[in-house]
Short mmCIF file of C-alpha atoms in Angstrom, two decimals:
data_model
loop_
_atom_site.label_atom_id
_atom_site.label_comp_id
_atom_site.label_asym_id
_atom_site.label_seq_id
_atom_site.Cartn_x
_atom_site.Cartn_y
_atom_site.Cartn_z
CA UNK A 1283 26.33 -6.59 -2.93
CA UNK A 1284 23.87 -8.41 -5.19
CA UNK A 1285 21.78 -11.29 -3.79
CA UNK A 1286 23.12 -14.77 -4.42
CA UNK A 1287 21.84 -16.27 -7.63
CA UNK A 1288 22.21 -19.95 -6.82
CA UNK A 1289 19.14 -22.14 -7.32
CA UNK A 1290 18.26 -25.30 -5.47
CA UNK A 1291 15.32 -27.40 -4.43
CA UNK A 1292 13.44 -25.68 -1.63
CA UNK A 1293 11.14 -27.31 0.89
CA UNK A 1294 7.86 -25.46 1.28
CA UNK A 1295 4.37 -26.21 2.53
CA UNK A 1296 1.80 -26.07 -0.25
CA UNK A 1297 -1.82 -27.07 -0.75
CA UNK A 1298 -2.40 -29.82 -3.27
CA UNK A 1299 -4.54 -28.84 -6.23
CA UNK A 1300 -5.38 -30.75 -9.36
CA UNK A 1301 -5.04 -29.95 -13.03
CA UNK A 1302 -8.51 -28.43 -12.96
CA UNK A 1303 -7.29 -25.88 -10.44
CA UNK A 1304 -9.54 -27.15 -7.66
CA UNK A 1305 -8.20 -28.15 -4.29
CA UNK A 1306 -8.31 -31.93 -3.88
CA UNK A 1307 -9.32 -31.54 -0.27
CA UNK A 1308 -10.72 -28.71 1.80
CA UNK A 1309 -8.45 -29.84 4.63
CA UNK A 1310 -4.88 -31.08 4.11
CA UNK A 1311 -2.91 -32.63 6.94
CA UNK A 1312 0.33 -34.50 7.32
CA UNK A 1313 3.21 -34.70 4.87
CA UNK A 1314 2.52 -34.45 1.16
CA UNK A 1315 4.96 -34.69 -1.72
CA UNK A 1316 3.74 -32.21 -4.28
CA UNK A 1317 5.12 -32.04 -7.81
CA UNK A 1318 4.94 -28.92 -9.96
CA UNK A 1319 6.48 -29.52 -13.36
CA UNK A 1320 9.99 -30.88 -12.88
CA UNK A 1321 10.26 -29.72 -9.24
CA UNK A 1322 9.46 -31.73 -6.15
CA UNK A 1323 8.01 -29.97 -3.14
CA UNK A 1324 7.96 -31.53 0.31
CA UNK A 1325 4.72 -30.49 1.96
CA UNK A 1326 4.52 -29.76 5.65
CA UNK A 1327 1.43 -29.62 7.82
CA UNK A 1328 -1.46 -27.52 6.65
CA UNK A 1329 -4.47 -27.33 8.93
CA UNK A 1330 -6.96 -25.26 7.03
CA UNK A 1331 -9.77 -27.77 7.85
CA UNK A 1332 -13.14 -26.37 6.75
CA UNK A 1333 -12.50 -22.90 8.12
CA UNK A 1334 -12.53 -20.17 5.50
CA UNK A 1335 -9.87 -18.19 7.31
CA UNK A 1336 -6.77 -19.75 8.81
CA UNK A 1337 -5.31 -18.58 12.13
CA UNK A 1338 -2.37 -16.20 12.14
CA UNK A 1339 0.17 -18.95 12.80
CA UNK A 1340 -0.61 -20.23 9.30
CA UNK A 1341 1.56 -17.37 8.06
CA UNK A 1342 4.49 -19.65 8.77
CA UNK A 1343 3.41 -21.72 5.77
CA UNK A 1344 4.32 -18.90 3.40
CA UNK A 1345 7.33 -17.87 5.41
CA UNK A 1346 8.97 -21.29 5.31
CA UNK A 1347 9.74 -20.59 1.67
CA UNK A 1348 11.28 -17.28 2.67
CA UNK A 1349 13.56 -18.85 5.25
CA UNK A 1350 14.71 -21.55 2.86
CA UNK A 1351 15.05 -19.18 -0.09
CA UNK A 1352 17.21 -16.83 1.94
CA UNK A 1353 19.98 -19.41 1.64
CA UNK A 1354 19.42 -20.33 -1.98
CA UNK A 1355 16.86 -18.89 -4.33
CA UNK A 1356 13.78 -20.74 -5.55
CA UNK A 1357 13.58 -22.08 -9.09
CA UNK A 1358 10.57 -20.83 -11.02
CA UNK A 1359 8.70 -22.00 -14.09
CA UNK A 1360 7.69 -21.60 -16.83
CA UNK A 1361 10.50 -19.24 -17.80
CA UNK A 1362 8.68 -18.24 -20.97
CA UNK A 1363 6.77 -15.85 -18.68
CA UNK A 1364 9.92 -13.72 -19.07
CA UNK A 1365 9.84 -13.66 -22.86
CA UNK A 1366 7.01 -11.20 -23.58
CA UNK A 1367 8.13 -7.67 -24.47
CA UNK A 1368 4.91 -6.08 -23.25
CA UNK A 1369 2.76 -6.83 -20.20
CA UNK A 1370 -0.51 -8.72 -20.66
CA UNK A 1371 -3.48 -6.34 -20.53
CA UNK A 1372 -7.19 -7.10 -20.16
CA UNK A 1373 -6.94 -10.70 -21.29
CA UNK A 1374 -10.36 -11.21 -19.70
CA UNK A 1375 -13.01 -8.50 -19.71
CA UNK A 1376 -16.08 -8.00 -17.50
CA UNK A 1377 -18.49 -9.45 -20.07
CA UNK A 1378 -16.39 -12.62 -20.40
CA UNK A 1379 -14.46 -13.14 -17.16
CA UNK A 1380 -12.29 -16.13 -16.38
CA UNK A 1381 -13.54 -18.65 -13.82
CA UNK A 1382 -10.68 -19.30 -11.38
CA UNK A 1383 -10.51 -21.33 -8.17
CA UNK A 1384 -9.73 -20.31 -4.60
CA UNK A 1385 -6.72 -22.27 -3.31
CA UNK A 1386 -6.49 -20.79 0.18
CA UNK A 1387 -7.56 -17.91 2.39
CA UNK A 1388 -5.57 -17.00 5.46
CA UNK A 1389 -5.80 -14.25 8.02
CA UNK A 1390 -2.66 -12.13 7.95
CA UNK A 1391 -3.11 -9.98 11.05
CA UNK A 1392 -3.05 -10.61 14.79
CA UNK A 1393 -5.88 -10.26 17.32
CA UNK A 1394 -5.07 -6.63 18.20
CA UNK A 1395 -5.26 -5.40 14.60
CA UNK A 1396 -8.23 -3.13 13.85
CA UNK A 1397 -10.07 -5.12 11.23
CA UNK A 1398 -9.20 -8.26 9.31
CA UNK A 1399 -6.87 -8.62 6.34
CA UNK A 1400 -6.59 -11.86 4.37
CA UNK A 1401 -4.10 -13.36 1.92
CA UNK A 1402 -6.01 -15.11 -0.85
CA UNK A 1403 -4.35 -17.46 -3.33
CA UNK A 1404 -6.23 -17.97 -6.61
CA UNK A 1405 -5.51 -20.72 -9.14
CA UNK A 1406 -5.90 -19.43 -12.71
CA UNK A 1407 -4.20 -22.46 -14.25
CA UNK A 1408 -1.75 -20.26 -16.15
CA UNK A 1409 -4.61 -18.73 -18.15
CA UNK A 1410 -4.49 -15.20 -16.71
CA UNK A 1411 -0.80 -14.30 -16.60
CA UNK A 1412 0.28 -10.92 -15.22
CA UNK A 1413 3.34 -8.90 -14.33
CA UNK A 1414 4.35 -7.56 -10.95
CA UNK A 1415 2.50 -4.34 -10.15
CA UNK A 1416 -0.67 -5.17 -12.09
CA UNK A 1417 -4.19 -5.71 -10.76
CA UNK A 1418 -6.88 -8.33 -11.11
CA UNK A 1419 -10.57 -7.48 -11.31
CA UNK A 1420 -12.99 -9.58 -9.27
CA UNK A 1421 -16.72 -9.79 -9.98
CA UNK A 1422 -18.50 -10.88 -6.78
CA UNK A 1423 -21.58 -13.08 -7.10
CA UNK A 1424 -25.02 -11.59 -7.05
CA UNK A 1425 -26.99 -8.90 -8.81
CA UNK A 1426 -25.94 -5.30 -9.26
CA UNK A 1427 -28.21 -3.35 -6.87
CA UNK A 1428 -28.25 -0.35 -9.23
CA UNK A 1429 -28.86 -2.44 -12.38
CA UNK A 1430 -31.35 -5.25 -11.67
CA UNK A 1431 -30.54 -8.33 -13.72
CA UNK A 1432 -26.95 -7.25 -14.35
CA UNK A 1433 -23.90 -8.71 -12.58
CA UNK A 1434 -22.00 -6.83 -9.89
CA UNK A 1435 -19.39 -4.26 -10.91
CA UNK A 1436 -15.74 -5.24 -11.14
CA UNK A 1437 -13.58 -4.50 -8.07
CA UNK A 1438 -9.85 -4.04 -8.68
CA UNK A 1439 -7.19 -5.53 -6.39
CA UNK A 1440 -3.44 -5.13 -6.66
CA UNK A 1441 -1.78 -8.51 -7.12
CA UNK A 1442 0.41 -9.49 -4.16
CA UNK A 1443 2.58 -12.10 -5.85
CA UNK A 1444 5.07 -12.35 -8.68
CA UNK A 1445 4.04 -13.65 -12.09
CA UNK A 1446 5.02 -17.13 -10.85
CA UNK A 1447 2.62 -17.02 -7.91
CA UNK A 1448 3.17 -18.23 -4.37
CA UNK A 1449 3.99 -21.75 -5.59
CA UNK A 1450 6.49 -20.63 -8.24
CA UNK A 1451 4.74 -22.46 -11.10
CA UNK A 1452 2.93 -19.64 -12.91
CA UNK A 1453 -0.50 -21.02 -12.08
CA UNK A 1454 -1.62 -18.79 -9.20
CA UNK A 1455 -2.02 -15.15 -8.26
CA UNK A 1456 -2.49 -13.76 -4.75
CA UNK A 1457 -4.51 -10.88 -3.36
CA UNK A 1458 -4.20 -8.98 -0.08
CA UNK A 1459 -7.72 -7.97 0.98
CA UNK A 1460 -8.99 -6.07 4.00
CA UNK A 1461 -12.52 -7.01 4.97
CA UNK A 1462 -14.70 -3.89 4.68
CA UNK A 1463 -17.11 -3.77 7.62
CA UNK A 1464 -19.52 -0.92 8.37
CA UNK A 1465 -20.41 0.04 11.93
CA UNK A 1466 -23.28 2.38 12.76
CA UNK A 1467 -21.72 5.51 14.29
CA UNK A 1468 -24.52 5.87 16.83
CA UNK A 1469 -25.01 2.31 18.03
CA UNK A 1470 -21.50 1.02 17.30
CA UNK A 1471 -23.06 -2.16 15.90
CA UNK A 1472 -22.14 -3.77 12.60
CA UNK A 1473 -24.58 -3.32 9.73
CA UNK A 1474 -24.01 -6.31 7.41
CA UNK A 1475 -26.15 -4.77 4.66
CA UNK A 1476 -23.56 -1.99 4.28
CA UNK A 1477 -20.47 -4.18 4.42
CA UNK A 1478 -18.16 -4.38 1.40
CA UNK A 1479 -19.65 -6.95 -0.96
CA UNK A 1480 -16.47 -8.13 -2.68
CA UNK A 1481 -14.04 -8.00 0.23
CA UNK A 1482 -16.38 -10.07 2.39
CA UNK A 1483 -16.97 -12.52 -0.46
CA UNK A 1484 -13.21 -13.00 -0.83
CA UNK A 1485 -12.43 -13.24 2.88
CA UNK A 1486 -15.29 -15.72 3.38
CA UNK A 1487 -14.21 -17.91 0.45
CA UNK A 1488 -13.11 -21.50 0.95
CA UNK A 1489 -10.67 -23.68 -1.01
CA UNK A 1490 -12.37 -24.90 -4.16
CA UNK A 1491 -14.77 -21.96 -4.46
CA UNK A 1492 -15.03 -20.39 -7.90
CA UNK A 1493 -14.24 -16.75 -8.60
CA UNK A 1494 -14.79 -14.53 -11.65
CA UNK A 1495 -11.57 -12.76 -12.69
CA UNK A 1496 -10.91 -9.97 -15.16
CA UNK A 1497 -7.67 -8.34 -16.26
CA UNK A 1498 -4.86 -8.09 -15.64
CA UNK A 1499 -4.82 -4.30 -15.79
CA UNK A 1500 -2.47 -1.44 -15.08
CA UNK A 1501 0.93 -0.23 -16.27
CA UNK A 1502 1.82 2.60 -13.90
CA UNK A 1503 3.12 0.29 -11.15
CA UNK A 1504 5.12 -2.07 -13.37
CA UNK A 1505 8.61 -2.66 -12.00
CA UNK A 1506 11.20 -1.07 -14.34
CA UNK A 1507 13.89 -3.71 -14.88
CA UNK A 1508 16.17 -2.13 -17.48
CA UNK A 1509 18.64 -1.09 -14.76
CA UNK A 1510 19.22 -4.03 -12.42
CA UNK A 1511 21.10 -1.75 -10.01
CA UNK A 1512 18.38 0.91 -9.69
CA UNK A 1513 16.93 2.17 -6.41
CA UNK A 1514 13.24 1.55 -5.72
CA UNK A 1515 11.57 3.43 -2.85
CA UNK A 1516 8.20 1.87 -2.00
CA UNK A 1517 5.67 3.62 0.25
CA UNK A 1518 2.59 1.71 1.33
CA UNK A 1519 -0.28 1.96 3.77
CA UNK A 1520 -2.07 -1.24 4.73
CA UNK A 1521 -2.99 -3.51 1.83
CA UNK A 1522 -1.17 -1.10 -0.48
CA UNK A 1523 1.87 -3.26 0.27
CA UNK A 1524 0.51 -5.86 -2.17
CA UNK A 1525 2.49 -4.93 -5.32
CA UNK A 1526 5.64 -4.40 -3.27
CA UNK A 1527 5.46 -7.96 -1.95
CA UNK A 1528 5.56 -9.06 -5.60
CA UNK A 1529 8.54 -6.82 -6.36
CA UNK A 1530 10.49 -8.07 -3.37
CA UNK A 1531 9.85 -11.76 -3.99
CA UNK A 1532 11.11 -11.23 -7.55
CA UNK A 1533 14.18 -9.38 -6.32
CA UNK A 1534 15.15 -11.56 -3.38
CA UNK A 1535 13.37 -14.92 -3.41
CA UNK A 1536 13.12 -16.19 -6.97
CA UNK A 1537 15.94 -17.47 -9.16
CA UNK A 1538 15.28 -15.72 -12.47
CA UNK A 1539 18.13 -16.14 -14.97
CA UNK A 1540 17.55 -12.83 -16.75
CA UNK A 1541 16.88 -10.72 -13.63
CA UNK A 1542 19.62 -10.44 -11.01
CA UNK A 1543 18.75 -7.51 -8.78
CA UNK A 1544 21.77 -5.64 -7.43
CA UNK A 1545 20.27 -2.29 -6.50
CA UNK A 1546 18.47 -0.96 -3.42
CA UNK A 1547 14.85 -1.67 -2.47
CA UNK A 1548 13.54 0.49 0.39
CA UNK A 1549 10.08 -0.23 1.82
CA UNK A 1550 8.10 2.14 4.05
CA UNK A 1551 4.99 0.47 5.48
CA UNK A 1552 2.37 2.32 7.49
CA UNK A 1553 -0.15 0.38 9.61
CA UNK A 1554 -1.94 0.86 12.94
CA UNK A 1555 0.11 -1.44 15.18
CA UNK A 1556 2.44 -4.45 15.25
CA UNK A 1557 -0.44 -6.89 14.88
CA UNK A 1558 -1.43 -5.10 11.65
CA UNK A 1559 1.90 -5.66 9.90
CA UNK A 1560 1.52 -7.57 6.63
CA UNK A 1561 4.10 -10.09 5.37
CA UNK A 1562 6.46 -8.89 8.09
CA UNK A 1563 8.26 -12.23 8.36
CA UNK A 1564 9.05 -12.19 4.64
CA UNK A 1565 10.37 -8.63 4.71
CA UNK A 1566 12.40 -9.20 7.87
CA UNK A 1567 14.00 -12.24 6.25
CA UNK A 1568 15.16 -10.18 3.26
CA UNK A 1569 16.52 -7.55 5.64
CA UNK A 1570 18.67 -10.14 7.39
CA UNK A 1571 19.92 -11.79 4.23
CA UNK A 1572 20.42 -8.75 1.98
CA UNK A 1573 21.23 -5.77 4.24
CA UNK A 1574 23.07 -4.01 1.39
CA UNK A 1575 20.10 -4.32 -0.95
CA UNK A 1576 17.02 -3.93 1.25
CA UNK A 1577 15.79 -1.43 3.83
CA UNK A 1578 12.54 -1.72 5.76
CA UNK A 1579 10.94 1.05 7.83
CA UNK A 1580 7.61 0.75 9.63
CA UNK A 1581 5.26 3.50 10.78
CA UNK A 1582 2.95 2.18 13.52
CA UNK A 1583 0.46 4.98 14.18
CA UNK A 1584 -0.90 3.55 17.45
CA UNK A 1585 2.45 2.52 18.91
CA UNK A 1586 5.03 5.06 17.75
CA UNK A 1587 5.38 8.82 18.11
CA UNK A 1588 6.73 11.21 15.51
CA UNK A 1589 9.23 13.99 16.25
CA UNK A 1590 6.43 16.29 17.38
CA UNK A 1591 4.98 13.76 19.79
CA UNK A 1592 2.01 12.91 17.56
CA UNK A 1593 1.08 9.62 15.93
CA UNK A 1594 3.67 8.15 13.58
CA UNK A 1595 2.32 8.02 10.04
CA UNK A 1596 4.18 6.97 6.92
CA UNK A 1597 4.76 10.60 5.90
CA UNK A 1598 6.55 11.14 9.23
CA UNK A 1599 8.95 8.32 8.38
CA UNK A 1600 9.52 9.88 4.97
CA UNK A 1601 10.34 13.20 6.63
CA UNK A 1602 12.76 11.41 8.95
CA UNK A 1603 14.76 10.17 5.96
CA UNK A 1604 13.89 13.03 3.61
CA UNK A 1605 17.42 14.20 2.89
CA UNK A 1606 18.49 10.72 1.85
CA UNK A 1607 15.32 10.14 -0.18
CA UNK A 1608 15.74 13.40 -2.12
CA UNK A 1609 19.36 12.57 -2.89
CA UNK A 1610 18.33 9.15 -4.19
CA UNK A 1611 15.61 10.72 -6.34
CA UNK A 1612 18.18 13.15 -7.73
CA UNK A 1613 20.24 10.12 -8.75
CA UNK A 1614 17.33 8.51 -10.61
CA UNK A 1615 15.55 6.42 -7.96
CA UNK A 1616 11.99 5.29 -8.63
CA UNK A 1617 9.40 6.08 -5.96
CA UNK A 1618 6.08 4.23 -5.63
CA UNK A 1619 2.97 4.92 -3.56
CA UNK A 1620 0.16 2.44 -3.01
CA UNK A 1621 -2.74 2.48 -0.55
CA UNK A 1622 -5.79 4.50 0.35
CA UNK A 1623 -5.98 7.79 -1.54
CA UNK A 1624 -6.12 9.63 1.79
CA UNK A 1625 -2.42 8.88 2.22
CA UNK A 1626 -1.31 11.19 -0.58
CA UNK A 1627 -2.16 14.70 0.72
CA UNK A 1628 -0.07 14.22 3.87
CA UNK A 1629 2.81 12.74 1.89
CA UNK A 1630 2.67 15.50 -0.73
CA UNK A 1631 2.64 18.16 2.01
CA UNK A 1632 5.68 16.56 3.63
CA UNK A 1633 7.60 16.37 0.35
CA UNK A 1634 6.72 19.96 -0.48
CA UNK A 1635 7.94 21.14 2.93
CA UNK A 1636 11.21 19.24 2.56
CA UNK A 1637 11.73 20.59 -0.96
CA UNK A 1638 11.24 24.15 0.24
CA UNK A 1639 13.70 23.59 3.07
CA UNK A 1640 16.19 22.50 0.43
CA UNK A 1641 15.49 25.62 -1.62
CA UNK A 1642 13.70 23.68 -4.36
CA UNK A 1643 10.31 24.05 -5.99
CA UNK A 1644 8.30 20.90 -5.28
CA UNK A 1645 6.02 21.49 -8.27
CA UNK A 1646 9.01 21.62 -10.60
CA UNK A 1647 10.61 18.61 -8.98
CA UNK A 1648 7.41 16.56 -9.18
CA UNK A 1649 7.00 17.51 -12.84
CA UNK A 1650 10.54 16.33 -13.54
CA UNK A 1651 10.03 13.05 -11.65
CA UNK A 1652 6.91 12.35 -13.71
CA UNK A 1653 8.70 13.27 -16.93
CA UNK A 1654 11.52 10.87 -16.04
CA UNK A 1655 8.99 8.13 -15.20
CA UNK A 1656 10.34 7.94 -11.64
CA UNK A 1657 6.95 8.69 -10.00
CA UNK A 1658 4.43 5.83 -9.66
CA UNK A 1659 1.12 6.20 -7.81
CA UNK A 1660 -1.78 3.77 -7.36
CA UNK A 1661 -4.31 4.77 -4.73
CA UNK A 1662 -7.92 3.76 -4.21
#
């Protein structure tokens, strides 16, 4: 059963930002009526204050739109973002990046998560459009330590929103960033000098801060939309869920006249524990509203056990459903992988083992999947 296509005005909480892309206030409280184009938005309570990272309960701000949109989809604009035949590529290059503005930074994970992951909304004013599955480049401030006098190298981040952004107006893009922190293996103490330059810059950013963007880049993870009833199997570890959040918002949240998804989207997400789950409220909402079109399986390595009694990793979940997955692939399903490159050997080994159990050659099958453009991988 395809998701309902009705559109209506949806009440969401949203920060107020001006035509220059900058936030009008670093702290927004109370009720605000926000207008984007011809749509009115009724703002709720946002308590960012001056803190660079919001507490976990701030996730409810994003999820309000999910709960409302589950009943009727959200209108988006401008619809001419649908008209291009080809995706935008490298509109802004490292030598001439675009100066965008941080709208908000919020912590996505709970207190028991190992490490910190943030959701960062960036206002590009409609100047750096992208498609779902693409990446932005970010140039952190400061000098390149290997090239004195030169700027820092570009760091690529998968975009975690649809082309319309979190506020459905085509002016923002969102990133899902894990703060990279280095701890000395002998002392166990943090060594700030070895921390990730760009991830810490992004997670420490405040509304109104400027950011140098390049891109968008990438074509391998673009969502194929020719067949609206296709099956899409998405496998992510950690922040690798970013492009899949964009896919799913496009499929289930936004009212797009020329894209009515009626197929199956199946997300496998591997993280350490329940507190590490990313965008869980959004995904759970889709599961409740569109049970015929969405499946959601989690692998929590520190909380769940696999069939052998070991830690549950995403490849173990794949093995659990391997027969069904292989049948879907045989019928033309697309399969996507996104996350740390260390995820792929275990997944490949699992798929090879399953193929052999089915009397198939995995090498031949993989070659055919690639030839058919069913196989999409982006690891880092």
